[in-house]
Every structure is written in structure tokens, then in C-alpha cells.
Short mmCIF file of C-alpha atoms in Angstrom, two decimals:
data_model
loop_
_atom_site.label_atom_id
_atom_site.label_comp_id
_atom_site.label_asym_id
_atom_site.label_seq_id
_atom_site.Cartn_x
_atom_site.Cartn_y
_atom_site.Cartn_z
CA MET B 1 81.27 -131.07 180.18
CA ALA B 2 83.63 -128.89 178.19
CA ARG B 3 83.54 -125.36 178.86
CA LEU B 4 81.77 -123.11 176.59
CA ILE B 5 80.45 -119.72 176.79
CA CYS B 6 77.11 -118.63 175.60
CA ALA B 7 77.27 -114.72 175.89
CA ALA B 8 73.65 -114.14 174.75
CA LEU B 9 72.24 -115.95 177.75
CA GLY B 10 74.32 -113.68 179.70
CA VAL B 11 72.38 -110.80 178.44
CA CYS B 12 69.16 -112.52 179.20
CA ALA B 13 70.26 -113.10 182.89
CA SER B 14 71.54 -109.26 183.29
CA VAL B 15 68.01 -108.22 182.48
CA PHE B 16 66.82 -110.42 185.24
CA LEU B 17 69.32 -108.81 187.65
CA SER B 18 68.01 -105.26 186.97
CA ALA B 19 64.45 -106.41 187.54
CA PRO B 20 62.70 -105.42 191.05
CA GLY B 21 61.96 -107.80 193.58
CA ALA B 22 60.89 -108.28 197.05
CA ALA B 23 63.38 -107.61 199.86
CA TYR B 24 63.72 -109.88 203.23
CA ALA B 25 65.63 -108.12 206.06
CA GLN B 26 66.66 -110.90 208.76
CA ASN B 27 67.73 -109.77 212.23
CA ALA B 28 69.79 -106.75 210.80
CA LYS B 29 68.75 -103.80 208.54
CA ALA B 30 72.02 -104.04 206.87
CA CYS B 31 71.18 -107.61 205.21
CA ARG B 32 68.85 -107.34 202.38
CA PHE B 33 67.82 -110.69 200.48
CA ILE B 34 66.37 -109.43 197.20
CA LYS B 35 64.25 -111.69 194.87
CA VAL B 36 65.69 -111.21 191.57
CA THR B 37 63.01 -113.29 189.75
CA GLU B 38 60.73 -116.65 190.03
CA LEU B 39 60.04 -119.05 187.45
CA PRO B 40 57.26 -121.71 187.43
CA PHE B 41 58.25 -125.07 186.26
CA LYS B 42 57.09 -128.65 185.84
CA PHE B 43 58.56 -131.70 187.53
CA GLU B 44 58.63 -134.76 185.35
CA ASP B 45 60.86 -137.74 185.66
CA ASN B 46 62.82 -136.21 188.34
CA LYS B 47 63.66 -133.04 185.99
CA ALA B 48 62.69 -129.49 186.73
CA LEU B 49 61.48 -128.19 183.46
CA VAL B 50 61.03 -124.72 182.51
CA GLU B 51 59.23 -123.32 179.39
CA ILE B 52 61.28 -121.55 176.71
CA ARG B 53 60.10 -119.95 173.62
CA LEU B 54 62.30 -120.65 170.57
CA ASN B 55 61.42 -118.57 167.45
CA GLY B 56 57.60 -118.31 168.83
CA GLN B 57 57.80 -122.16 169.40
CA THR B 58 57.26 -123.68 172.97
CA ALA B 59 60.17 -126.04 174.14
CA TRP B 60 61.02 -127.29 177.68
CA PHE B 61 64.49 -127.19 179.04
CA ALA B 62 65.91 -128.90 182.25
CA ILE B 63 67.55 -126.72 184.96
CA ASP B 64 70.87 -128.41 185.16
CA THR B 65 73.31 -127.34 187.85
CA GLY B 66 75.63 -130.24 186.33
CA ALA B 67 76.06 -128.64 183.26
CA ASP B 68 78.72 -126.00 182.76
CA ASP B 69 77.03 -124.81 179.48
CA SER B 70 73.69 -124.45 178.14
CA SER B 71 72.66 -126.59 175.26
CA MET B 72 69.94 -128.29 173.29
CA PHE B 73 69.42 -131.67 171.90
CA GLY B 74 69.93 -132.07 168.06
CA GLY B 75 66.50 -134.15 167.73
CA ALA B 76 64.63 -131.21 169.46
CA ALA B 77 66.36 -128.48 167.15
CA ARG B 78 65.31 -130.50 164.02
CA ALA B 79 61.69 -130.87 165.20
CA LEU B 80 61.57 -127.15 165.82
CA GLY B 81 62.92 -126.45 162.46
CA LEU B 82 66.06 -124.94 163.63
CA ARG B 83 69.26 -125.07 161.39
CA GLU B 84 72.25 -126.63 162.62
CA THR B 85 75.97 -125.61 161.46
CA SER B 86 78.80 -127.91 162.11
CA GLU B 87 82.03 -126.25 163.98
CA ASP B 88 85.18 -128.10 164.60
CA GLY B 89 86.63 -128.95 167.82
CA VAL B 90 83.37 -128.39 170.05
CA ARG B 91 82.84 -131.37 172.10
CA PHE B 92 80.46 -132.06 175.09
CA TYR B 93 81.33 -134.59 177.67
CA GLY B 94 78.92 -136.52 180.06
CA VAL B 95 77.39 -139.72 181.17
CA GLY B 96 77.86 -142.26 178.19
CA GLY B 97 80.65 -140.46 176.47
CA ALA B 98 81.31 -137.29 174.22
CA GLN B 99 79.40 -135.86 171.57
CA ASP B 100 80.41 -133.50 168.98
CA ALA B 101 78.36 -130.34 168.99
CA LYS B 102 76.72 -128.13 166.28
CA ALA B 103 75.96 -124.59 166.45
CA VAL B 104 72.24 -123.24 166.29
CA ILE B 105 71.26 -119.66 166.06
CA ILE B 106 67.89 -118.95 167.62
CA SER B 107 66.37 -115.88 166.05
CA GLU B 108 64.25 -115.13 169.39
CA PHE B 109 64.94 -116.96 172.58
CA GLY B 110 62.16 -116.31 175.15
CA LEU B 111 62.27 -116.91 178.96
CA GLY B 112 59.24 -115.59 180.97
CA ALA B 113 58.79 -112.10 179.81
CA VAL B 114 62.43 -111.77 178.79
CA LYS B 115 63.18 -112.10 174.94
CA VAL B 116 66.77 -112.01 173.57
CA LYS B 117 67.62 -111.84 169.97
CA ASN B 118 70.12 -113.91 168.12
CA VAL B 119 70.96 -116.52 170.49
CA LYS B 120 73.66 -119.04 169.81
CA LEU B 121 73.28 -122.54 171.58
CA TYR B 122 75.10 -125.67 170.64
CA SER B 123 73.22 -128.84 169.83
CA ILE B 124 74.28 -132.42 170.95
CA GLY B 125 73.15 -135.83 169.81
CA SER B 126 70.16 -137.03 167.77
CA ARG B 127 67.73 -137.48 170.43
CA GLY B 128 65.26 -134.85 172.21
CA SER B 129 61.86 -133.36 171.37
CA ALA B 130 60.19 -130.08 172.17
CA GLY B 131 59.04 -131.84 175.34
CA PHE B 132 62.45 -132.25 176.45
CA ALA B 133 64.61 -130.03 174.40
CA GLY B 134 67.93 -128.91 176.32
CA LEU B 135 69.57 -127.86 179.37
CA LEU B 136 69.87 -124.43 181.22
CA GLY B 137 73.38 -124.87 182.47
CA LEU B 138 75.52 -122.80 184.80
CA ASP B 139 76.59 -120.31 182.23
CA PHE B 140 73.03 -118.97 182.35
CA LEU B 141 72.02 -119.94 185.94
CA ASP B 142 75.13 -118.08 187.57
CA ARG B 143 74.28 -114.79 185.91
CA VAL B 144 70.90 -114.63 187.53
CA GLY B 145 71.54 -115.30 191.26
CA ASP B 146 71.43 -117.66 194.14
CA MET B 147 68.87 -120.59 193.43
CA GLU B 148 66.29 -121.74 195.34
CA PHE B 149 64.39 -125.03 194.50
CA ASP B 150 60.97 -125.09 195.78
CA ILE B 151 59.61 -128.34 194.19
CA ALA B 152 56.57 -128.57 196.42
CA ALA B 153 55.23 -125.20 194.98
CA HIS B 154 56.75 -125.96 191.52
CA THR B 155 58.80 -122.82 191.66
CA LEU B 156 62.43 -121.73 190.98
CA ARG B 157 63.66 -118.67 192.74
CA PHE B 158 66.62 -116.53 192.31
CA TRP B 159 67.84 -114.39 195.16
CA LYS B 160 70.82 -111.51 195.46
CA PRO B 161 72.23 -111.30 198.96
CA GLU B 162 73.57 -108.01 200.29
CA ASN B 163 75.45 -107.92 203.55
CA CYS B 164 74.15 -111.24 204.54
CA ARG B 165 77.19 -112.99 205.47
CA ASP B 166 76.38 -113.99 208.97
CA ARG B 167 72.67 -114.23 208.60
CA SER B 168 70.36 -117.18 207.88
CA LEU B 169 68.77 -116.78 204.37
CA ALA B 170 66.30 -119.65 204.77
CA TYR B 171 63.45 -117.21 205.16
CA TRP B 172 60.87 -119.96 205.16
CA THR B 173 61.99 -121.37 208.50
CA LYS B 174 63.77 -120.70 211.56
CA SER B 175 65.61 -124.03 211.91
CA PRO B 176 67.08 -124.84 208.46
CA MET B 177 69.60 -127.59 208.06
CA THR B 178 72.98 -126.45 206.29
CA ALA B 179 75.66 -128.33 204.39
CA ASP B 180 78.95 -126.72 203.17
CA ILE B 181 79.01 -126.10 199.61
CA THR B 182 81.94 -124.55 197.32
CA HIS B 183 81.54 -122.94 194.06
CA ALA B 184 85.10 -121.81 192.69
CA GLU B 185 84.06 -119.57 190.25
CA ALA B 186 81.15 -118.73 187.99
CA GLY B 187 80.46 -121.77 185.65
CA SER B 188 82.00 -124.19 188.09
CA SER B 189 80.46 -127.02 189.64
CA TYR B 190 78.71 -127.04 193.20
CA ILE B 191 80.36 -129.18 195.28
CA VAL B 192 78.68 -130.36 198.58
CA LYS B 193 80.58 -131.87 201.34
CA LEU B 194 79.18 -135.13 202.55
CA VAL B 195 80.25 -137.87 204.97
CA ILE B 196 79.57 -141.55 203.80
CA ASN B 197 80.13 -144.48 206.05
CA GLY B 198 82.14 -142.02 208.31
CA ARG B 199 84.22 -140.82 205.37
CA PRO B 200 84.42 -137.43 203.75
CA VAL B 201 83.07 -137.30 200.03
CA ASP B 202 82.93 -134.50 197.77
CA ALA B 203 79.65 -134.61 195.54
CA GLU B 204 78.54 -132.24 192.59
CA LEU B 205 75.17 -130.93 193.08
CA ASP B 206 73.64 -131.98 189.59
CA SER B 207 69.82 -131.17 189.30
CA GLY B 208 70.14 -132.59 185.81
CA SER B 209 70.86 -136.30 187.41
CA ASP B 210 67.51 -138.09 187.90
CA THR B 211 69.12 -139.62 191.02
CA THR B 212 72.02 -139.53 193.36
CA VAL B 213 75.06 -141.78 192.07
CA VAL B 214 78.35 -142.72 193.17
CA THR B 215 81.22 -144.29 191.09
CA PRO B 216 82.53 -147.72 191.66
CA GLU B 217 85.92 -146.13 192.92
CA ILE B 218 83.87 -144.40 195.80
CA ALA B 219 82.12 -147.45 196.67
CA ARG B 220 85.65 -149.40 196.88
CA THR B 221 87.04 -146.56 198.88
CA LEU B 222 84.24 -146.65 201.39
CA ALA B 223 84.54 -150.49 201.94
CA VAL B 224 81.32 -151.11 200.51
CA SER B 225 81.20 -155.06 200.39
CA LYS B 226 79.60 -157.26 197.64
CA ASP B 227 76.93 -158.50 199.87
CA LYS B 228 75.63 -154.87 199.88
CA PHE B 229 74.77 -154.84 196.32
CA ASP B 230 71.42 -155.82 194.54
CA ALA B 231 71.95 -158.62 192.10
CA GLU B 232 70.03 -156.88 189.32
CA VAL B 233 71.94 -154.74 186.76
CA ARG B 234 70.27 -151.82 185.26
CA LYS B 235 71.18 -149.60 182.41
CA THR B 236 71.24 -145.76 182.53
CA SER B 237 72.22 -143.06 179.68
CA GLY B 238 73.26 -139.46 179.33
CA ILE B 239 74.18 -137.25 176.59
CA GLY B 240 76.73 -139.82 175.18
CA GLU B 241 75.74 -143.13 172.92
CA HIS B 242 76.76 -145.57 175.36
CA LEU B 243 74.66 -147.20 177.87
CA VAL B 244 75.99 -147.47 181.53
CA GLU B 245 75.58 -150.36 183.83
CA ALA B 246 74.22 -149.44 187.34
CA ARG B 247 73.58 -151.27 190.55
CA VAL B 248 72.08 -150.28 193.73
CA ALA B 249 74.04 -150.66 196.95
CA MET B 250 73.28 -150.17 200.87
CA PHE B 251 75.47 -147.63 202.56
CA ASP B 252 75.50 -147.76 206.31
CA SER B 253 75.17 -144.03 206.56
CA VAL B 254 74.98 -140.90 204.36
CA GLN B 255 75.41 -137.37 206.01
CA VAL B 256 74.38 -134.19 204.06
CA GLY B 257 75.39 -131.63 206.63
CA ASP B 258 72.97 -131.63 209.50
CA GLU B 259 70.85 -134.52 207.95
CA GLN B 260 71.76 -138.16 208.37
CA ILE B 261 70.18 -141.15 206.49
CA LYS B 262 70.79 -144.32 207.76
CA ASN B 263 70.98 -147.51 205.57
CA ALA B 264 70.71 -145.27 202.44
CA ARG B 265 70.27 -147.14 199.05
CA LEU B 266 72.36 -145.44 196.25
CA GLN B 267 72.94 -146.07 192.67
CA VAL B 268 76.57 -146.94 191.73
CA ALA B 269 77.61 -146.71 188.40
CA ASP B 270 80.81 -145.62 186.21
CA LEU B 271 79.09 -142.73 184.48
CA PHE B 272 82.18 -141.24 182.75
CA ALA B 273 84.01 -144.57 181.87
CA ALA B 274 83.46 -143.69 178.20
CA ASP B 275 84.89 -140.06 178.47
CA LYS B 276 88.29 -141.03 177.15
CA GLU B 277 90.47 -139.47 174.21
CA MET B 278 93.15 -141.11 172.30
CA ARG B 279 96.54 -139.29 172.94
CA THR B 280 99.07 -138.67 170.24
CA GLY B 281 101.62 -141.69 170.69
CA SER B 282 99.55 -143.92 172.77
CA ILE B 283 97.32 -146.88 171.88
CA LEU B 284 95.08 -146.43 174.98
CA PRO B 285 92.59 -143.85 175.56
CA GLY B 286 93.44 -141.31 178.46
CA GLU B 287 91.51 -138.68 180.60
CA VAL B 288 90.34 -135.76 178.95
CA ASP B 289 92.56 -132.84 179.31
CA GLY B 290 90.88 -129.91 181.33
CA VAL B 291 87.90 -131.88 182.03
CA ASP B 292 87.16 -132.94 185.78
CA MET B 293 84.77 -135.86 185.95
CA PRO B 294 82.87 -135.93 189.25
CA LYS B 295 83.00 -138.99 191.60
CA MET B 296 79.64 -138.72 193.16
CA LEU B 297 76.49 -136.65 191.71
CA LEU B 298 74.03 -135.41 194.29
CA GLY B 299 70.90 -135.59 192.17
CA ALA B 300 67.32 -134.38 191.56
CA ASP B 301 66.05 -137.21 194.15
CA PHE B 302 67.48 -135.05 196.94
CA LEU B 303 66.02 -131.87 195.54
CA ARG B 304 62.66 -133.45 195.25
CA SER B 305 62.44 -134.51 198.90
CA HIS B 306 63.80 -131.14 200.30
CA ARG B 307 63.45 -127.38 199.76
CA VAL B 308 66.65 -126.03 198.82
CA LEU B 309 68.56 -122.87 198.64
CA ILE B 310 72.08 -122.40 197.35
CA ALA B 311 73.84 -119.42 199.16
CA THR B 312 77.09 -119.21 197.03
CA GLU B 313 78.69 -116.03 198.81
CA GLN B 314 78.24 -117.83 202.34
CA GLY B 315 79.15 -121.35 201.05
CA LEU B 316 76.39 -122.97 202.32
CA LEU B 317 73.28 -125.19 201.11
CA TYR B 318 70.32 -124.49 203.13
CA PHE B 319 67.51 -127.17 203.07
CA THR B 320 64.36 -128.48 204.99
CA TYR B 321 62.95 -131.87 204.59
CA ASN B 322 59.67 -131.90 202.52
CA GLY B 323 58.85 -135.80 202.68
CA GLY B 324 59.26 -138.74 200.81
CA PRO B 325 62.62 -140.85 200.45
CA VAL B 326 65.64 -138.88 200.42
CA PHE B 327 67.37 -141.00 197.86
CA GLN B 328 65.67 -142.86 194.86
CA PRO B 329 68.28 -145.25 193.26
CA VAL B 330 65.44 -146.11 190.91
CA VAL B 331 63.35 -143.31 189.98
CA ASP B 332 59.62 -143.34 190.63
CA PRO B 333 58.55 -140.42 188.31
CA VAL B 334 56.27 -137.84 189.49
CA LYS B 335 53.28 -136.63 187.23
CA PRO B 336 52.95 -132.97 186.40
CA HIS B 337 51.88 -130.88 189.39
CA GLU B 338 51.93 -133.82 191.73
CA THR B 339 53.75 -133.54 195.09
CA PRO B 340 55.89 -136.38 196.29
CA ALA B 341 53.93 -138.36 198.92
CA PRO B 342 55.06 -138.37 202.56
CA HIS B 343 57.53 -140.92 203.68
CA PRO B 344 57.15 -142.59 207.18
#
């Protein structure tokens, strides 16, 4: 997505950072792992949804590590009686194409015990409802702390490590798996280093994507032959108006750090093919300046089957296996408060 800054949400996050929390010392007194806050969520259609109060009304926003910036959907804004104001030159890019954005001023924005006045968000598209009203992106999440996804407990925790560079932060286990992860700066994507079919691949950790997806370009690079693809063609969608064709293919192996999955079935789709802009002096649409489109998304299916902690300062993803299939190329929705069934 195009980079936008929502300063009011930064205020909300700074309040969280000043809140007291439990501390965990691990193997050294100098290391303190401070819990900033934790939020309950419901997990529906492979999305972690948290409850937001907008002008006294309840709405649900998805935790989306693949979104640079928080936003809401136009249909939800109108359903909640929020006034949208047009702003020139503001566009969001994502799966299925781009959308012009409108500004929405929310008199009171509440998350948990925190209330913030006069929050500005951008609304996109015409879809959405109070049940799925928008996205909490990295502009908000980065200001709170390191994230822990504990989907089995329906809890999102935020942590602040102090002097813990050489200590394991997976406090719930003595033997976590890890993978290298990079996060260049606040608001930038989380990139996880994978090895697929023996070759390195960078994947964006995207909790807003229902399933893990690779682009056809990556599939070709990995020499995935035609006989590895299912015949059925499915349709998927995102913030844009265009439906995207998707097929499922078998990959010999996918290695996420210490965990290796053999014969992994992944969705293959050209998610960002519609994210093109016409340039002056050209009759062909080109790549969007300043917008980097990922070649692979490590999605919510991976988070569903693991307990995950993103340790930004250490550059590590800590995780343990919870059960169920690691990848779900065709999403099998989980009902509210239901834990994924164990996988043999």
C-alpha cells in the first residue's frame, strides 16, 4: 500500500507504551521482557479481528501486518454514519488494484481502555460493514511493541524487550523454532527469509492475507512444472475492484527457519497485476513509483497453525507448532472461539 501516516493512532500507541506490564527475566537479570498490553480478538475467516469503538459504536478491524497504514472500508464508514471527505492524490494499492481514498474524522476512537479524540483515517472502496470495518496497519502496530500472535488463546500481546539481544524471548517454551526476519524501519514490511524447493525466497509476513500466496513469477523461478498445478482456477480479491485468478500448486519443500514442510500446497496468484499506473509519454501502464509489491505473502494460515512472536530488535521470528495444516491454499474458516483441529 502507499505510505500514509495516521498521527492520532500514534498517540493511542504511546499511551499503551506507558502502561504497566509484567516482566519476564530469562537467564540474565539485565534482560527484561515487558508486556505492554494484550488485546482479545476473534478469529474469523482466517482474520484476527479486534473490537474498536467509533463514536460509541462497535466495529471490528483486522490486525494486518501487510498494511503500511490503518484504514477503513467505505461501506463500513457509511454504515456507521461517518462523513467521508474527498482528498486529491491519496491512493491505496493492494490485491486487485488501487483505490482512491477519502478522509474520515472519527470524534472518538476507542481500543480497549484507551480513547483518542478526533482520529483521522482513510476510507477505501465501497464494501465493508461493522463486522469487518477496516485494517489496523503497521503505522499503529509498530508504535505499540513487538507482536505475539496467540491464536489458540484468542489474544494478541505486545512486548518491549530491554537488553535482550542474546536471549530467547519465546517465554512459553524452552525449544522454540526461529526464522530470520527483517524490518527496515517503522511502518515497513516484515520480511521472512524462507527456502522453497532449495532456493531462498523473501516473503512478507501478512496477517491480513487469508492464506499464503506466491506469485507466478516465483513459481517459475522455482521451476514448478505444470503437472504440479491443480486444474481448478479460483478467484480471490482484495481492496481493488478486480478479481484475481488463483491456482494451487505442489511445492517439494517449504522451509520457514527451523521448520520444513514437505509437499506443501500453496496458492499461486498474480495478486498485484492490476496495480499499474499510466505514465506521461507512454501508452502502457507501468510499475507504481515508490510502491514495492511483494512476490510472496506468508499469510494467516501460518499464524493459525503456530504461536508466533515477532522480535524486531533481534531480527527473529519465534514460533511453535499448534496443530492443523501449516498452509491452507483454500481457506477453511474457523468459527468464533474455535481452535483449529490437530493435524496428523
